[in-house]
């Protein structure tokens, strides 16, 4: 899924904030970007310019400013007409600032950030004394968010951090991150390219489980015959193509899984509940079924010293967010993720 900019492109690598100027006067804007007439650029145009410059995309800037993408496009074109110079080069994935834009951003960033701090307007969220920071937009797999991530963030919420949480599949969420819809995404794959930065968060270990009644039926089977024995047991999974179970079979048993799903439910918590009720067997991340394994509601059907492991990544756009709570959430999760 793509979120095009005005020229049909998607979001690009965000730009870091330019060096702050020692002079807060807006009148110090370089002559190269001053309008040819007597009128000075509107503050709204400059705010929009700075949002595009920092986010690297018209679409991302529109999201940050609460404007429509066509409005952002129109404002940037108006500023370019006033200055008589091109500010951004349209690229396949977003926009790249021209040297003129770099110079303009260096001149206006500090004054606009200072103004935002006084007025509480967009551009410096959370910078005004006593003003709450903007919510942190976090996204990832529903199961991991609900079982591990949100409980871990509870102390930050009680300390004033606000969250807006979205769930979904990894690739669409990463596309939305590039477009500026999220601040942080927990991804089950390392993103390709340089438009996003990814840091390992945790390792998921997968386990083959069933209710005790099924485990008792299989108790006498040798370990290397477990795959054949499971042909007569219903398989419960979250997708028709059996991605987790197929990987387990290939990694642990060294063979192809030929079972067909008896039940598919697109939420691993639903898979867990169905298997714990005695419907059949499945492969789950260990973190998700720790309580059931401890209580005996689920039993491992096979124990291996080399289980399949999947690394989860905490992903964001490069550069420093204007919202200080994004860094708080990121650092808190990275500190706890190694214990999951």
PDB file of C-alpha atoms in Angstrom, residues 207-209 222-230 244-259 281-283 301-304 306-308:
ATOM      1  CA  UNK A 207       6.762 -23.804  20.184  1.00  0.00           C
ATOM      2  CA  UNK A 208       4.587 -26.693  18.950  1.00  0.00           C
ATOM      3  CA  UNK A 209       1.655 -27.074  21.389  1.00  0.00           C
ATOM      4  CA  UNK A 222       9.048 -41.243  18.734  1.00  0.00           C
ATOM      5  CA  UNK A 223      10.111 -37.631  18.222  1.00  0.00           C
ATOM      6  CA  UNK A 224      10.946 -38.144  14.537  1.00  0.00           C
ATOM      7  CA  UNK A 225       7.466 -39.548  13.896  1.00  0.00           C
ATOM      8  CA  UNK A 226       5.567 -36.636  15.441  1.00  0.00           C
ATOM      9  CA  UNK A 227       4.923 -34.998  12.023  1.00  0.00           C
ATOM     10  CA  UNK A 228       3.244 -38.172  10.753  1.00  0.00           C
ATOM     11  CA  UNK A 229       1.239 -38.558  13.957  1.00  0.00           C
ATOM     12  CA  UNK A 230      -0.093 -35.007  13.680  1.00  0.00           C
ATOM     13  CA  UNK A 244       4.440 -20.249  11.176  1.00  0.00           C
ATOM     14  CA  UNK A 245       3.729 -23.987  11.101  1.00  0.00           C
ATOM     15  CA  UNK A 246       5.452 -24.414   7.715  1.00  0.00           C
ATOM     16  CA  UNK A 247       8.556 -22.690   9.038  1.00  0.00           C
ATOM     17  CA  UNK A 248       8.582 -24.885  12.138  1.00  0.00           C
ATOM     18  CA  UNK A 249       8.315 -28.072  10.047  1.00  0.00           C
ATOM     19  CA  UNK A 250      11.098 -26.978   7.733  1.00  0.00           C
ATOM     20  CA  UNK A 251      13.429 -25.784  10.518  1.00  0.00           C
ATOM     21  CA  UNK A 252      12.863 -28.515  13.112  1.00  0.00           C
ATOM     22  CA  UNK A 253      11.768 -31.589  11.164  1.00  0.00           C
ATOM     23  CA  UNK A 254      13.555 -30.809   7.907  1.00  0.00           C
ATOM     24  CA  UNK A 255      10.514 -31.626   5.825  1.00  0.00           C
ATOM     25  CA  UNK A 256       7.555 -29.990   4.143  1.00  0.00           C
ATOM     26  CA  UNK A 257       4.295 -29.549   6.057  1.00  0.00           C
ATOM     27  CA  UNK A 258       1.442 -31.242   4.193  1.00  0.00           C
ATOM     28  CA  UNK A 259      -1.383 -30.697   6.696  1.00  0.00           C
ATOM     29  CA  UNK A 281      -2.543 -28.293  17.630  1.00  0.00           C
ATOM     30  CA  UNK A 282      -0.643 -25.204  16.501  1.00  0.00           C
ATOM     31  CA  UNK A 283       2.706 -23.399  16.565  1.00  0.00           C
ATOM     32  CA  UNK A 301       4.338 -31.690  21.634  1.00  0.00           C
ATOM     33  CA  UNK A 302       8.012 -31.535  20.715  1.00  0.00           C
ATOM     34  CA  UNK A 303      11.040 -30.150  22.540  1.00  0.00           C
ATOM     35  CA  UNK A 304      14.057 -28.975  20.559  1.00  0.00           C
ATOM     36  CA  UNK A 306      17.072 -25.266  18.166  1.00  0.00           C
ATOM     37  CA  UNK A 307      13.562 -23.786  17.845  1.00  0.00           C
ATOM     38  CA  UNK A 308      12.715 -21.340  15.066  1.00  0.00           C
TER      39      UNK A 308
END
